[in-house]
CSV table of C-alpha atoms and ligand atoms in Angstrom, one decimal:
chain,number,residue,atom,x,y,z
A,1,MET,CA,99.6,0.2,-23.6
A,2,VAL,CA,99.5,0.7,-19.7
A,3,VAL,CA,98.5,-0.9,-16.8
A,4,ILE,CA,97.8,0.6,-13.4
A,5,LEU,CA,98.1,-2.0,-10.4
A,6,LYS,CA,96.3,-2.0,-7.5
A,7,ASN,CA,97.4,-0.7,-4.1
A,8,HIS,CA,99.6,-2.9,-2.4
A,9,ALA,CA,99.2,-5.4,-4.9
A,10,ASP,CA,100.8,-9.2,-4.4
A,11,GLU,CA,104.7,-8.9,-5.4
A,12,ALA,CA,105.1,-12.6,-6.6
A,13,ARG,CA,101.3,-11.9,-8.6
A,14,VAL,CA,102.9,-8.9,-10.8
A,15,LYS,CA,106.1,-10.7,-10.9
A,16,ASN,CA,103.8,-13.5,-12.8
A,17,LEU,CA,102.3,-10.6,-14.7
A,18,THR,CA,105.5,-8.6,-15.9
A,19,ASP,CA,107.4,-12.6,-16.8
A,20,TRP,CA,104.2,-13.2,-19.3
A,21,LEU,CA,104.1,-10.1,-20.6
A,22,GLN,CA,107.9,-10.2,-21.6
A,23,SER,CA,107.3,-13.2,-22.7
A,24,GLN,CA,104.7,-12.1,-25.1
A,25,LYS,CA,107.9,-9.9,-26.2
A,26,LEU,CA,106.8,-6.4,-24.6
A,27,MET,CA,109.4,-4.2,-22.6
A,28,ILE,CA,107.8,-2.9,-19.2
A,29,ASN,CA,108.5,0.2,-18.2
A,30,GLU,CA,107.6,0.1,-14.0
A,31,VAL,CA,107.1,3.6,-12.6
A,32,ARG,CA,106.6,2.8,-9.0
A,33,GLY,CA,104.4,5.6,-6.6
A,34,GLU,CA,103.9,5.6,-3.0
A,35,TYR,CA,100.7,3.8,-3.4
A,36,GLN,CA,100.4,2.6,-6.8
A,37,THR,CA,102.4,1.0,-9.7
A,38,ILE,CA,101.8,1.6,-13.3
A,39,LEU,CA,103.3,-0.7,-15.3
A,40,GLY,CA,103.8,0.8,-19.2
A,41,LEU,CA,103.9,-1.6,-22.0
A,42,ILE,CA,106.3,-0.9,-24.9
A,43,GLY,CA,106.4,-3.2,-28.6
A,44,ASP,CA,103.4,-4.1,-30.3
A,45,THR,CA,100.4,-4.7,-28.2
A,46,SER,CA,97.7,-5.5,-30.8
A,47,ARG,CA,98.0,-9.1,-29.6
A,48,VAL,CA,97.6,-8.7,-26.1
A,49,ASP,CA,94.1,-8.9,-24.9
A,50,ILE,CA,92.7,-6.4,-22.8
A,51,ASP,CA,90.1,-8.6,-20.8
A,52,LEU,CA,92.7,-10.9,-19.7
A,53,ILE,CA,94.9,-8.6,-18.0
A,54,GLN,CA,92.0,-6.3,-16.9
A,55,SER,CA,90.2,-9.6,-14.9
A,56,LEU,CA,93.1,-10.4,-12.7
A,57,ASP,CA,92.8,-9.1,-9.2
A,58,ILE,CA,96.1,-7.3,-9.0
A,59,VAL,CA,95.0,-5.0,-11.8
A,60,GLU,CA,92.4,-1.6,-10.8
A,61,ASP,CA,93.0,-0.3,-14.8
A,62,VAL,CA,94.1,-0.9,-17.7
A,63,LYS,CA,93.9,1.9,-21.0
A,64,ARG,CA,95.4,1.2,-24.5
A,65,ILE,CA,97.3,4.3,-25.8
A,66,SER,CA,98.0,2.8,-29.2
A,67,GLU,CA,94.8,1.1,-31.4
A,68,PRO,CA,95.0,-2.3,-32.0
A,69,TYR,CA,94.7,-2.4,-35.8
A,70,LYS,CA,97.8,-2.3,-37.6
A,71,CYS,CA,96.9,-2.4,-41.1
A,72,ALA,CA,94.1,-0.4,-41.5
A,73,ASN,CA,96.2,2.6,-39.1
A,74,ARG,CA,96.7,6.3,-40.2
A,75,ASN,CA,99.5,6.7,-38.0
A,76,PHE,CA,101.6,3.6,-39.7
A,77,HIS,CA,100.0,4.7,-43.5
A,78,PRO,CA,99.7,8.8,-43.8
A,79,ASP,CA,99.2,8.6,-47.4
A,80,ASP,CA,95.8,7.4,-48.0
A,81,THR,CA,95.0,4.4,-50.1
A,82,VAL,CA,93.8,4.3,-53.2
A,83,VAL,CA,92.1,1.6,-54.4
A,84,GLU,CA,91.9,1.0,-57.9
A,85,ALA,CA,88.7,-1.6,-59.6
A,86,GLY,CA,87.5,-1.7,-63.3
A,87,GLY,CA,89.4,1.3,-64.7
A,88,HIS,CA,88.5,3.6,-61.8
A,89,LYS,CA,90.2,4.6,-58.4
A,90,ILE,CA,88.3,5.4,-55.2
A,91,GLY,CA,90.2,7.6,-52.4
A,92,GLY,CA,93.0,9.9,-52.1
A,93,GLY,CA,90.7,12.8,-54.1
A,94,ASN,CA,89.0,10.4,-56.2
A,95,PHE,CA,85.0,9.9,-55.7
A,96,GLN,CA,83.3,7.3,-57.3
A,97,PHE,CA,79.5,6.6,-57.9
A,98,PHE,CA,78.3,3.1,-57.3
A,99,ALA,CA,74.1,1.9,-57.9
A,100,GLY,CA,71.8,0.0,-59.2
A,101,PRO,CA,69.2,-2.2,-58.0
A,102,CYS,CA,69.1,-3.8,-54.3
A,103,SER,CA,68.3,-7.2,-56.3
A,104,VAL,CA,68.7,-8.8,-59.7
A,105,GLU,CA,65.9,-9.6,-60.4
A,106,SER,CA,65.8,-10.3,-64.5
A,107,ARG,CA,67.7,-10.0,-67.6
A,108,GLU,CA,65.5,-6.9,-68.2
A,109,GLN,CA,65.8,-5.1,-65.5
A,110,ILE,CA,69.5,-5.2,-64.6
A,111,ILE,CA,70.8,-4.6,-68.2
A,112,GLY,CA,68.0,-1.8,-68.5
A,113,ILE,CA,69.5,0.4,-65.2
A,114,ALA,CA,72.7,-0.9,-65.5
A,115,LYS,CA,72.5,1.5,-69.0
A,116,ASP,CA,70.1,3.9,-67.3
A,117,VAL,CA,72.5,4.7,-64.2
A,118,LYS,CA,76.0,4.9,-66.6
A,119,ALA,CA,73.9,7.5,-68.4
A,120,ALA,CA,73.1,9.5,-64.7
A,121,GLY,CA,76.7,9.2,-63.9
A,122,ALA,CA,77.4,6.1,-62.1
A,123,ASN,CA,80.7,4.1,-62.2
A,124,PHE,CA,80.0,1.3,-60.7
A,125,LEU,CA,77.3,-0.9,-61.2
A,126,ARG,CA,76.1,-2.5,-57.8
A,127,GLY,CA,73.1,-4.9,-57.8
A,128,GLY,CA,72.7,-8.4,-55.1
A,129,ALA,CA,72.8,-11.6,-56.0
A,130,PHE,CA,73.2,-13.3,-52.9
A,131,LYS,CA,70.4,-11.1,-50.4
A,132,PRO,CA,71.0,-11.2,-46.6
A,133,ARG,CA,67.0,-11.2,-45.6
A,134,THR,CA,65.7,-10.9,-42.3
A,135,SER,CA,62.7,-13.3,-43.0
A,136,PRO,CA,63.8,-16.7,-44.9
A,137,TYR,CA,60.1,-16.7,-46.5
A,138,ALA,CA,61.3,-13.0,-48.4
A,139,PHE,CA,62.8,-12.6,-51.8
A,140,GLN,CA,66.7,-14.6,-51.4
A,141,GLY,CA,68.4,-13.1,-54.3
A,142,MET,CA,68.9,-15.2,-57.8
A,143,GLY,CA,72.4,-16.2,-56.5
A,144,ALA,CA,74.5,-18.0,-59.2
A,145,GLU,CA,72.1,-16.9,-61.8
A,146,GLY,CA,72.0,-13.5,-61.1
A,147,LEU,CA,75.7,-13.1,-60.8
A,148,GLU,CA,75.7,-14.6,-64.6
A,149,LEU,CA,73.2,-11.6,-65.5
A,150,LEU,CA,75.7,-8.6,-63.8
A,151,LEU,CA,78.6,-10.0,-65.6
A,152,GLU,CA,75.9,-9.8,-68.9
A,153,ALA,CA,75.0,-6.4,-67.8
A,154,LYS,CA,78.9,-5.5,-67.3
A,155,LYS,CA,79.5,-6.5,-70.7
A,156,GLU,CA,77.0,-4.7,-72.4
A,157,THR,CA,77.5,-1.7,-70.6
A,158,GLY,CA,81.3,-1.9,-69.7
A,159,MET,CA,80.3,-1.2,-66.3
A,160,PRO,CA,82.2,-2.8,-63.3
A,161,ILE,CA,80.2,-4.5,-60.9
A,162,ILE,CA,80.1,-5.1,-57.1
A,163,THR,CA,78.0,-7.1,-55.2
A,164,GLU,CA,77.6,-8.9,-51.4
A,165,ILE,CA,79.1,-12.4,-51.0
A,166,MET,CA,77.8,-13.9,-48.4
A,167,ASP,CA,79.5,-17.5,-48.1
A,168,THR,CA,83.3,-18.5,-48.3
A,169,ALA,CA,82.4,-21.3,-51.0
A,170,HIS,CA,81.1,-18.7,-53.5
A,171,ILE,CA,84.2,-17.3,-53.8
A,172,PRO,CA,85.0,-18.8,-56.8
A,173,LEU,CA,81.9,-17.7,-58.7
A,174,PHE,CA,83.4,-13.9,-58.1
A,175,GLU,CA,86.4,-14.3,-60.2
A,176,ASP,CA,84.6,-11.8,-62.9
A,177,VAL,CA,82.9,-9.4,-60.2
A,178,ASP,CA,85.5,-6.3,-60.0
A,179,ILE,CA,84.1,-5.6,-56.3
A,180,ILE,CA,83.3,-7.7,-53.6
A,181,GLN,CA,80.9,-6.5,-50.7
A,182,VAL,CA,80.9,-7.8,-47.4
A,183,GLY,CA,77.4,-6.6,-45.7
A,184,ALA,CA,76.7,-5.0,-42.5
A,185,ARG,CA,75.3,-8.4,-42.0
A,186,ASN,CA,78.6,-10.4,-42.2
A,187,MET,CA,80.8,-7.5,-41.1
A,188,GLN,CA,81.8,-9.9,-37.8
A,189,ASN,CA,82.2,-13.0,-39.9
A,190,PHE,CA,85.6,-13.3,-39.3
A,191,GLU,CA,85.9,-16.7,-40.9
A,192,LEU,CA,84.7,-14.7,-44.4
A,193,LEU,CA,87.3,-11.9,-43.7
A,194,LYS,CA,89.5,-14.1,-43.7
A,195,GLU,CA,89.3,-15.9,-46.4
A,196,LEU,CA,88.5,-12.4,-48.4
A,197,GLY,CA,92.4,-11.9,-46.8
A,198,HIS,CA,93.4,-14.1,-49.6
A,199,VAL,CA,91.6,-13.1,-52.4
A,200,ASN,CA,93.4,-10.1,-55.4
A,201,LYS,CA,90.2,-8.3,-55.7
A,202,PRO,CA,89.3,-5.0,-53.3
A,203,ILE,CA,86.7,-5.8,-50.8
A,204,PHE,CA,83.7,-3.5,-50.1
A,205,LEU,CA,83.6,-3.5,-46.0
A,206,LYS,CA,80.2,-2.3,-44.7
A,207,ARG,CA,79.4,-1.3,-41.7
A,208,GLY,CA,78.0,-3.8,-39.0
A,209,LEU,CA,73.9,-2.5,-38.2
A,210,SER,CA,75.3,-1.8,-34.1
A,211,ALA,CA,79.2,-1.7,-35.3
A,212,THR,CA,81.8,0.8,-33.5
A,213,LEU,CA,84.4,2.5,-35.8
A,214,GLN,CA,87.2,0.3,-33.9
A,215,GLU,CA,85.0,-2.4,-35.0
A,216,LEU,CA,84.8,-2.2,-38.1
A,217,LEU,CA,88.2,-0.9,-38.3
A,218,MET,CA,89.4,-4.6,-36.5
A,219,SER,CA,87.2,-6.1,-39.6
A,220,ALA,CA,88.8,-4.1,-42.1
A,221,GLU,CA,92.3,-5.3,-40.2
A,222,TYR,CA,91.3,-9.0,-40.6
A,223,ILE,CA,91.0,-8.9,-44.5
A,224,MET,CA,94.3,-6.4,-44.2
A,225,ALA,CA,96.2,-8.8,-42.2
A,226,GLY,CA,95.9,-12.1,-44.6
A,227,GLY,CA,97.3,-9.8,-47.6
A,228,ASN,CA,95.0,-8.3,-49.2
A,229,GLU,CA,95.4,-4.1,-48.5
A,230,ASN,CA,92.6,-3.3,-50.7
A,231,VAL,CA,89.9,-2.6,-48.7
A,232,ILE,CA,87.1,-0.1,-48.9
A,233,LEU,CA,84.6,0.9,-45.3
A,234,CYS,CA,80.8,2.0,-45.9
A,235,GLU,CA,79.2,3.7,-43.6
A,236,ARG,CA,75.7,2.6,-44.3
A,237,GLY,CA,73.3,3.3,-40.7
A,238,ILE,CA,73.7,2.3,-37.7
A,239,ARG,CA,70.9,1.1,-35.2
A,240,THR,CA,69.7,3.6,-32.7
A,241,PHE,CA,66.3,4.1,-30.8
A,242,GLU,CA,64.9,6.4,-33.5
A,243,PRO,CA,62.4,4.3,-35.7
A,244,ALA,CA,61.7,7.2,-38.0
A,245,THR,CA,64.4,6.2,-40.2
A,246,ARG,CA,65.6,3.0,-40.9
A,247,ASN,CA,68.6,3.6,-39.5
A,248,THR,CA,70.7,6.5,-38.5
A,249,LEU,CA,73.1,7.5,-40.6
A,250,ASP,CA,76.3,8.4,-38.4
A,251,ILE,CA,78.1,12.0,-41.1
A,252,SER,CA,80.6,12.1,-38.2
A,253,ALA,CA,81.8,8.5,-38.9
A,254,ILE,CA,82.9,9.8,-42.5
A,255,PRO,CA,85.6,12.4,-41.0
A,256,LEU,CA,86.4,10.5,-37.8
A,257,LEU,CA,87.2,7.3,-40.4
A,258,LYS,CA,89.8,9.5,-42.1
A,259,GLU,CA,91.5,10.3,-39.3
A,260,LYS,CA,91.9,7.0,-38.0
A,261,THR,CA,92.2,5.2,-41.2
A,262,HIS,CA,93.8,5.6,-44.5
A,263,LEU,CA,91.3,3.6,-46.6
A,264,PRO,CA,88.4,5.3,-48.8
A,265,VAL,CA,85.2,6.0,-47.1
A,266,VAL,CA,81.9,5.3,-49.4
A,267,VAL,CA,78.4,6.0,-47.8
A,268,ASP,CA,75.2,4.3,-48.5
A,269,PRO,CA,72.5,6.6,-47.8
A,270,SER,CA,69.9,4.5,-49.0
A,271,HIS,CA,70.1,1.9,-46.5
A,272,ALA,CA,71.0,4.3,-44.1
A,273,SER,CA,67.7,6.3,-44.3
A,274,GLY,CA,65.3,3.4,-45.9
A,275,ILE,CA,63.1,6.4,-47.3
A,276,ALA,CA,63.5,7.4,-50.8
A,277,ARG,CA,63.0,11.1,-50.9
A,278,LEU,CA,66.2,11.1,-47.4
A,279,VAL,CA,68.6,9.9,-49.9
A,280,GLU,CA,69.6,13.3,-51.8
A,281,PRO,CA,70.2,15.2,-48.5
A,282,MET,CA,71.7,12.8,-47.3
A,283,ALA,CA,74.1,11.9,-50.4
A,284,TYR,CA,74.9,15.6,-50.0
A,285,ALA,CA,75.9,15.0,-46.4
A,286,ALA,CA,78.0,12.8,-47.0
A,287,ALA,CA,79.8,14.7,-50.3
A,288,ALA,CA,80.2,17.3,-47.5
A,289,CYS,CA,81.9,15.1,-44.5
A,290,GLY,CA,84.7,14.1,-46.9
A,291,ALA,CA,83.4,10.6,-48.3
A,292,ASP,CA,85.3,9.2,-51.3
A,293,GLY,CA,82.1,7.5,-52.9
A,294,ILE,CA,78.9,7.0,-52.3
A,295,MET,CA,76.4,3.9,-53.0
A,296,ILE,CA,72.5,4.4,-54.0
A,297,GLU,CA,69.5,1.9,-54.7
A,298,VAL,CA,68.2,2.7,-57.6
A,299,HIS,CA,65.2,0.7,-59.2
A,300,ASN,CA,63.2,1.1,-62.5
A,301,ASP,CA,60.0,0.7,-61.1
A,302,PRO,CA,60.6,1.4,-57.2
A,303,ALA,CA,56.9,0.4,-56.7
A,304,HIS,CA,57.3,-3.4,-57.5
A,305,ALA,CA,61.2,-3.9,-56.9
A,306,LEU,CA,61.6,-7.4,-54.7
A,307,CYS,CA,63.8,-5.8,-52.3
A,308,ASP,CA,63.9,-2.5,-51.1
A,309,GLY,CA,61.3,-0.5,-52.8
A,310,PRO,CA,60.9,2.2,-50.1
A,311,GLN,CA,64.5,3.2,-50.4
A,312,ALA,CA,65.1,3.1,-54.2
A,313,LEU,CA,65.5,6.2,-56.7
A,314,THR,CA,64.7,6.3,-60.6
A,315,ALA,CA,67.6,6.9,-62.9
A,316,PRO,CA,66.7,10.8,-63.2
A,317,GLN,CA,66.3,10.9,-59.6
A,318,PHE,CA,69.7,9.2,-58.9
A,319,ALA,CA,71.0,11.7,-61.9
A,320,LYS,CA,70.0,14.7,-60.2
A,321,VAL,CA,71.8,13.6,-57.1
A,322,VAL,CA,74.9,13.2,-58.9
A,323,THR,CA,74.7,16.5,-60.3
A,324,GLY,CA,74.2,17.7,-56.9
A,325,VAL,CA,76.8,15.8,-55.3
A,326,GLU,CA,79.5,16.9,-58.0
A,327,LYS,CA,78.5,20.9,-57.2
A,328,ILE,CA,79.1,20.2,-53.6
A,329,ARG,CA,82.5,18.6,-54.1
A,330,GLU,CA,83.0,21.2,-56.4
A,331,ALA,CA,82.2,23.8,-53.8
A,332,LEU,CA,84.6,22.2,-51.4
A,333,LYS,CA,87.6,22.5,-53.7
B,401,LIG,C1,73.4,-4.1,-50.0
B,401,LIG,O1,73.5,-3.2,-49.9
B,401,LIG,O2,72.1,-4.6,-50.1
B,401,LIG,C2,72.7,-4.5,-48.5
B,401,LIG,C3,72.0,-5.9,-48.0
B,401,LIG,O3,73.1,-3.3,-47.3
B,401,LIG,P1,73.5,-3.5,-45.7
B,401,LIG,O4,74.4,-4.6,-46.0
B,401,LIG,O5,74.5,-2.3,-45.5
B,401,LIG,O6,72.5,-3.6,-45.4
B,402,LIG,MN1,69.0,-2.9,-49.9
């Protein structure tokens, strides 16, 4: 981190600042020019509050040279992280398909879809039991009962399951879940992230609706700093000025995240577009950009789905996407 001081900054106040920085275990390399002084801070600056330094009236500007995340940073961990869940590997060249309905709606629905997506090539069954809905009057998910039905589908098909958590109090209910999903709306629920840092299970962290890549990585850092290094990132579209799609799939996020972090990156083209017919081309774009997996919403009867029907594929449509994605991955080898 570099701190540029204002011209003729008061010496006593500069000394206060340097004493304080040294008390934070940072070494200071001071470069005095004719008009300006620059302080180069050497050491772990991840705990330094950049806004606080910026607000001092002796400070002209502050710039970070290194990223504020350490555990998630590829510089400190050059090899790809390979997350293992339910007998499958994700990352480091291992690609997986996550498929299933937006929400668990009934035993018949989830078991039927589980069988269909498995036959179509899915490796993980997804399905929300606790649903974050914009309207309190919309279907809120089946809750604990939905989790039980997912576990039944797992038993019946042998597919590992991934489902969303919304409350730290529910962690014990997720005991037999293979991957815990943190939804876009909870990406910055820091108390939830901290608790998940102590859970011995992979966490699937979705990018917030308006979150920058750095904010996504800082949220991963919350989980990893607690000791849980098994984090999978998910690009699921961000909110832009364009109303033609539900969100805008940020495909440049995939190669950029792969540069910045060693964590696997999965893409969700369903929430990114909100339109079923766009899911296939967006999935292909994601595969071409180097994603480590794709999450797709699949429903047995999209027109009557209790949640996110307009973006749901049928199982045969999903099977077509699996084939196409595999061709793209093969072509890029
Ligand atoms: C979901 O996966 O069902 C979901 C609610 O997604 P997101 O958090 O990305 O909106
Ligand atoms: Mn959904």
